[in-house]
Tab-separated table of C-alpha atoms in Angstrom:
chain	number	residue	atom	x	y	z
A	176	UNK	CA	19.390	-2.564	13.104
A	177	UNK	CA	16.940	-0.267	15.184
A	178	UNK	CA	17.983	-2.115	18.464
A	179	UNK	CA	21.432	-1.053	17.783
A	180	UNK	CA	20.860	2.295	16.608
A	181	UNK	CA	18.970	2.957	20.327
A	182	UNK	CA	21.907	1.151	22.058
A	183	UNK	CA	24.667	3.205	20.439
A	184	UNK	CA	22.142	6.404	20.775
A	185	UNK	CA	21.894	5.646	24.756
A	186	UNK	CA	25.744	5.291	24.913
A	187	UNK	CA	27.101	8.115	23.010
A	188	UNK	CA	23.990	10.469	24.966
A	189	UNK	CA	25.350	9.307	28.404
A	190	UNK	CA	29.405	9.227	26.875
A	191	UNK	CA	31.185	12.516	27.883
A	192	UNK	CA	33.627	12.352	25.240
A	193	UNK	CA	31.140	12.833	22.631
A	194	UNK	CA	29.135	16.051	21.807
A	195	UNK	CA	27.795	15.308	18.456
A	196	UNK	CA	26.518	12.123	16.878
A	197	UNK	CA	26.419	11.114	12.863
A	198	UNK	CA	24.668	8.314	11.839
A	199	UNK	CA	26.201	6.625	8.587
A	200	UNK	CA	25.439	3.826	6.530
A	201	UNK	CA	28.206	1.633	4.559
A	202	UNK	CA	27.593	-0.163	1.313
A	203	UNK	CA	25.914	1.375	-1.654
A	204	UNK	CA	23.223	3.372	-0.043
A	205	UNK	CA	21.477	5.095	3.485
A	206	UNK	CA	18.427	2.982	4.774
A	207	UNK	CA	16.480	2.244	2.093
A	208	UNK	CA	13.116	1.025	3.450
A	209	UNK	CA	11.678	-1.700	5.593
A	210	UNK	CA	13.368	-4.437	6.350
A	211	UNK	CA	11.647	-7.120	3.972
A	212	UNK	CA	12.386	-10.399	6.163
A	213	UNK	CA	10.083	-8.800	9.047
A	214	UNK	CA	7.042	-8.931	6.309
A	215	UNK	CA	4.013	-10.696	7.803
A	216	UNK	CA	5.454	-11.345	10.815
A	217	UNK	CA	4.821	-9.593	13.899
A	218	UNK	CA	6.688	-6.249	14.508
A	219	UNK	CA	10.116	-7.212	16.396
A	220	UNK	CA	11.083	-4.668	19.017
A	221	UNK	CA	11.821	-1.709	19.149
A	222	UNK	CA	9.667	-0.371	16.564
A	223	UNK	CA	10.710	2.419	14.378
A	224	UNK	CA	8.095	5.196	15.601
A	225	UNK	CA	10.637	4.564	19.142
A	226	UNK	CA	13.436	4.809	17.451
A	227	UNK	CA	12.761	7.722	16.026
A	228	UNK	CA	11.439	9.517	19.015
A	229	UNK	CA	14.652	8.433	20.631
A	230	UNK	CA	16.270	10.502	18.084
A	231	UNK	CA	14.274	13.356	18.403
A	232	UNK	CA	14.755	13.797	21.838
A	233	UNK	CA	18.475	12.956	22.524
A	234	UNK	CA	20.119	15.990	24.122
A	235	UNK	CA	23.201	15.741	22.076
A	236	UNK	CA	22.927	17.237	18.519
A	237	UNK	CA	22.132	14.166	15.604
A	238	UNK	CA	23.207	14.160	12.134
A	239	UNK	CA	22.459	11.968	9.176
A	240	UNK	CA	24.933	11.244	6.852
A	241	UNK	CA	22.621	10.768	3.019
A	242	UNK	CA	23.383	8.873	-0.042
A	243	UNK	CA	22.101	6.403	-2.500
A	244	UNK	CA	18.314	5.918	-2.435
A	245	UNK	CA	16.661	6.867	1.153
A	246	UNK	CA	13.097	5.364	1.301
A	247	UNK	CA	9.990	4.944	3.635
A	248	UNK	CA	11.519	4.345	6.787
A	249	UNK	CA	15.008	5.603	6.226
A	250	UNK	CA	13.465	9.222	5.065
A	251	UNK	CA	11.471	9.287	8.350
A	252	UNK	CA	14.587	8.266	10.160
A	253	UNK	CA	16.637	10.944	8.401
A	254	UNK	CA	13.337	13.369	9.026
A	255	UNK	CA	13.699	12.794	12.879
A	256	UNK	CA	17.039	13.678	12.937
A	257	UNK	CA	18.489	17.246	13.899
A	258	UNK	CA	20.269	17.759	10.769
A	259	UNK	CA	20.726	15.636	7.359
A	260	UNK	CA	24.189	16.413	5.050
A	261	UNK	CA	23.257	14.713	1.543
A	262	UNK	CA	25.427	13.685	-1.820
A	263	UNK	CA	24.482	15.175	-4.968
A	264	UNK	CA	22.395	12.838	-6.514
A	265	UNK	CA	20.842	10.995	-3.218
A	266	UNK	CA	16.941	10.661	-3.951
A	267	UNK	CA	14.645	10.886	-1.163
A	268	UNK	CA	11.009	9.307	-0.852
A	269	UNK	CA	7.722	7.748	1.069
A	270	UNK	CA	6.787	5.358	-1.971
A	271	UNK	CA	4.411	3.474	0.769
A	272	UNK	CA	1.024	4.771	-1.279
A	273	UNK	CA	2.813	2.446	-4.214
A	274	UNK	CA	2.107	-0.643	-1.950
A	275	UNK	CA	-1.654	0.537	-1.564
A	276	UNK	CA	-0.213	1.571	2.056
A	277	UNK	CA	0.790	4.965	3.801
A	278	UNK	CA	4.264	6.074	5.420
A	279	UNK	CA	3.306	4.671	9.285
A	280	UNK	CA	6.281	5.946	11.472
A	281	UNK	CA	5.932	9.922	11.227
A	282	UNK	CA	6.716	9.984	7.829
A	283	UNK	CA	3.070	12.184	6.740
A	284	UNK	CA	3.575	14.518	10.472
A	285	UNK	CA	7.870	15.176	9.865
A	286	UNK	CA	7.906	16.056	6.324
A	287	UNK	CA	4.941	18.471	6.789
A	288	UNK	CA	6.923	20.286	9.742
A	289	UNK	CA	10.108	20.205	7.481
A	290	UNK	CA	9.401	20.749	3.939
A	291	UNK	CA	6.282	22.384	4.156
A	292	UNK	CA	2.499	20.911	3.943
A	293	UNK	CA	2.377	21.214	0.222
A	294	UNK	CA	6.274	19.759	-0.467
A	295	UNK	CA	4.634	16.722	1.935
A	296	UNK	CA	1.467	16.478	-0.045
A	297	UNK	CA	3.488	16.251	-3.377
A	298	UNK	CA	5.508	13.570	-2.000
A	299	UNK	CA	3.509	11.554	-0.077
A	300	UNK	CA	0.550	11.187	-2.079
A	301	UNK	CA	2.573	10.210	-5.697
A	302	UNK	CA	5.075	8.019	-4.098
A	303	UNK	CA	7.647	9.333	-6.325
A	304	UNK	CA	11.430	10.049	-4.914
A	305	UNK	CA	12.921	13.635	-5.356
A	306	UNK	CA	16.636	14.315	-5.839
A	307	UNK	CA	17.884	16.313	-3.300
A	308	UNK	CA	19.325	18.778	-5.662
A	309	UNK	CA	15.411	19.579	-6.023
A	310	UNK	CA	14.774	20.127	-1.716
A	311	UNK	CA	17.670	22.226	-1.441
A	312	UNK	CA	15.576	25.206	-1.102
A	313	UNK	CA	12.631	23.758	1.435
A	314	UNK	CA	14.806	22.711	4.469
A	315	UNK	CA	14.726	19.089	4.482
A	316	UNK	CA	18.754	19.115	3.324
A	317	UNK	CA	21.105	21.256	5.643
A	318	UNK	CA	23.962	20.712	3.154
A	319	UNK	CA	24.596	19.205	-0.106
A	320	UNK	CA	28.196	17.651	-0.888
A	321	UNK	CA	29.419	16.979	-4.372
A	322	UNK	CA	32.271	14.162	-3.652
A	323	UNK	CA	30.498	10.926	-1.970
A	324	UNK	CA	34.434	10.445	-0.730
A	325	UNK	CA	34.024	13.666	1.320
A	326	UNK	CA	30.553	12.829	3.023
A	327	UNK	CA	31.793	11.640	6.456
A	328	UNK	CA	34.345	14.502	6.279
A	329	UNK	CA	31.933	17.109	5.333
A	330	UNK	CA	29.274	16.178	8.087
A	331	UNK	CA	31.917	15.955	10.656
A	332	UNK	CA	32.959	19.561	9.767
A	333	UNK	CA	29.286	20.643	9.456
A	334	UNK	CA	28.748	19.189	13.138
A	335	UNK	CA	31.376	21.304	14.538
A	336	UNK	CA	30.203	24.227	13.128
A	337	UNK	CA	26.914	23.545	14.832
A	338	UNK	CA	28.270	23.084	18.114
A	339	UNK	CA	30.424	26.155	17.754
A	340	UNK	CA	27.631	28.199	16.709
A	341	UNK	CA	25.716	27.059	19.933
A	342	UNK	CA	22.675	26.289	18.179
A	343	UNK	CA	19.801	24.909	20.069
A	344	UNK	CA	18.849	21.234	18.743
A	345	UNK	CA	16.110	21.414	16.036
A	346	UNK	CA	13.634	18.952	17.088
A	347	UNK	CA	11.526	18.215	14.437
A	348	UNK	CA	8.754	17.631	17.448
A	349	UNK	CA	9.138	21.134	18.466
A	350	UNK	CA	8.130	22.296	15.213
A	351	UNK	CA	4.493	23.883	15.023
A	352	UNK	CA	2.396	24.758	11.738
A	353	UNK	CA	-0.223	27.303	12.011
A	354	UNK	CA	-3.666	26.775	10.793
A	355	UNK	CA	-4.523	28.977	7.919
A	356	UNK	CA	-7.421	28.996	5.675
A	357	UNK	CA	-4.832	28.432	2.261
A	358	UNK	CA	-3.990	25.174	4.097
A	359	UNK	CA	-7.513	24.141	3.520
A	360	UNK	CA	-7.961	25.351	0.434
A	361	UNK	CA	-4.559	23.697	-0.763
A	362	UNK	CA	-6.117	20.160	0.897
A	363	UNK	CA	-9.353	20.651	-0.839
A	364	UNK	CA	-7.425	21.136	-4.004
A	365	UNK	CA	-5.449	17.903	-3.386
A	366	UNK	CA	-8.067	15.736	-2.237
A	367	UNK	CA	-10.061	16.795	-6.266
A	368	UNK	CA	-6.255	15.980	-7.818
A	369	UNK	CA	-6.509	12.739	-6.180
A	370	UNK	CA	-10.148	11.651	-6.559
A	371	UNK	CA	-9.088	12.474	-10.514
A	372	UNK	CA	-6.032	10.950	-10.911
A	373	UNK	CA	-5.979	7.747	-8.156
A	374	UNK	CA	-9.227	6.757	-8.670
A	375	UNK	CA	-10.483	4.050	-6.690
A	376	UNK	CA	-7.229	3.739	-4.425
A	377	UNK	CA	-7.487	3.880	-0.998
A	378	UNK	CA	-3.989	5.192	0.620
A	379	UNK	CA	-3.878	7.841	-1.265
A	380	UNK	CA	-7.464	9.523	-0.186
A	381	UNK	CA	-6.135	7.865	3.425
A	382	UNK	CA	-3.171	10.057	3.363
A	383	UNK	CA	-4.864	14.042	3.572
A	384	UNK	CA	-6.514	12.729	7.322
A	385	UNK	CA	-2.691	12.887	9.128
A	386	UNK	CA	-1.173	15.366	6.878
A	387	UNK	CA	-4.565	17.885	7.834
A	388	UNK	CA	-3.694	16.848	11.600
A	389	UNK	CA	-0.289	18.067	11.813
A	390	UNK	CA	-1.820	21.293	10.797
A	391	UNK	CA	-3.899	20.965	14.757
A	392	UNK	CA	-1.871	18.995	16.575
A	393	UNK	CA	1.657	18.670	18.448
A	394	UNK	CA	3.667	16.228	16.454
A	395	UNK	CA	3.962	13.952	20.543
A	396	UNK	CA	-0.428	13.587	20.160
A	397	UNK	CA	-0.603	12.323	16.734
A	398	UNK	CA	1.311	8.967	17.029
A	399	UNK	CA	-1.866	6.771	17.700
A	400	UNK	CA	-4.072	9.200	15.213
A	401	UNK	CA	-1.465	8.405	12.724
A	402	UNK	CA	-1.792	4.390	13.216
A	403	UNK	CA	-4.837	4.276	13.342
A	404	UNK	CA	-5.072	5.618	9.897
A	405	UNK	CA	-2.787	2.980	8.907
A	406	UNK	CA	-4.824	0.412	10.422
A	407	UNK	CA	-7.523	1.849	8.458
A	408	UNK	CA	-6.053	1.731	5.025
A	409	UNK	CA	-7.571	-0.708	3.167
A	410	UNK	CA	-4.544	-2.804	1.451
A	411	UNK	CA	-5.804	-4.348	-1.665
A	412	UNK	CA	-2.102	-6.384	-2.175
A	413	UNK	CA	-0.954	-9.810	-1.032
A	414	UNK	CA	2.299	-10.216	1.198
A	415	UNK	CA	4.170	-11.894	-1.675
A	416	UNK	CA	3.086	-9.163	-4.381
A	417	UNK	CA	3.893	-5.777	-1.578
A	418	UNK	CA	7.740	-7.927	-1.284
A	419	UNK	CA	8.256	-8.271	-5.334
A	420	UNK	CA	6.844	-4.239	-5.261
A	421	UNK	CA	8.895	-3.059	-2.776
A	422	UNK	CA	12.056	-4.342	-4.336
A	423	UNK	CA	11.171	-3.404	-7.478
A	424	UNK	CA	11.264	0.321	-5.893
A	425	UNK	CA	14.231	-0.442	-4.726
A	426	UNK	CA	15.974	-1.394	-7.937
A	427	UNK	CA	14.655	0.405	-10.021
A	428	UNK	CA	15.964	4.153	-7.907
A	429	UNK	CA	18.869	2.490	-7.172
């Protein structure tokens, strides 16, 4: 799937004929995760962190098309993209911490830049999905659409209107956060909820290194900081028992 996604990306960017591109999903849902045959094996290529970066810097506008249940690596897909149209009722997450991991493709430096450093702290650190109903006021949805029929439709017409409007592509990598001292303060905070309620667990303690970063950093210098935290995590789960997790997620948000 991400081999294609960069092929069709590279031929719509150098086809004429198109000025806008929508990525969509058919069956019951958007990307939903990883995909679970490539566990414990090694990565194929292209790996997502490319993919995404591919996204983020095409020079025609992207928009994702959002429904079902989008998870780890589809939320940091739909993250990197310029703009993301959503169905009522589409729930949006980074369960990785669930696994005993944390979200390893841009996941803890997009959300941040999006939603805001405490919206990413939230939903990072539980694992737990939000609706999008409930991030319609923190800029991760550009518009919400009540009839699932309509979606395609609806993101079509939104796309216009951004090319008519002229807008300047919102790169997600363009986006800076300040540092200010209520950052700290709210990471401090965090890190005591954490130490209270996660005790002993490793990803989630893991997790306030990259999110603090994006606070210092541009979001183009902190792809190696943010795997080596990954590689740091200490994952306390077998291969067979992360699998029967991660489609447990799956099910049970579906």
């Amino acid at each position: 799937m991400r081999k294609g996604l960069v092929e069709c990306i590279e031929r719509a960017t150098t086809d004429n004929s198109v000025t806008c591109i929508v990525i969509k999903c058919d069956g019951r849902t958007f990307i939903a995760g990883a995909d679970i045959s490539e566990f414990g094996h090694p990565p194929l290529e292209p790996q997502l962190p490319y993919v995404l970066e591919k996204i983020d810097q095409c020079t025609k506008p992207i928009v994702a098309t959002l429904f079902g249940t989008v998870l780890g690596g589809g939320f940091e897909l739909a993250l990197s993209c310029h703009y993301r149209v959503a169905v009522s009722g589409t729930k949006l997450g980074l369960p990785e911490v669930t696994l005993g991991l944390i979200p390893g493709a841009g996941g803890t430096q997009l959300l941040p830049r999006i939603g805001g450093i405490e919206l990413a702290l939230e939903m990072i650190t539980s694992g737990k999905p939000k609706s999008v109903q409930s991030l319609s006021d923190t800029g991760v949805i550009d518009l919400t659409v009540d009839d699932s029929a309509a979606l395609l439709e609806r993101t079509i017409e939104f796309s216009r209107n951004v090319l008519v409007q002229q807008k300047n592509i919102r790169r997600t990598s363009k986006i800076v956060i300040a540092h200010h001292q209520e950052y700290a303060q709210l990471f401090s905070l965090w890190r005591s909820k954490i130490a209270k309620k996660m005790r002993g667990q490793q990803a989630p303690n893991m997790l306030s290194t990259p999110l603090k970063m994006c606070c210092h950093y541009h979001l183009n210098k902190l792809c190696k900081k943010n795997e080596d935290c990954l590689m740091n995590v200490e994952i306390l789960l077998n291969h067979t028992l992360c699998v029967m997790l991660f489609l447990l997620n799956v099910w049970r948000l579906s």
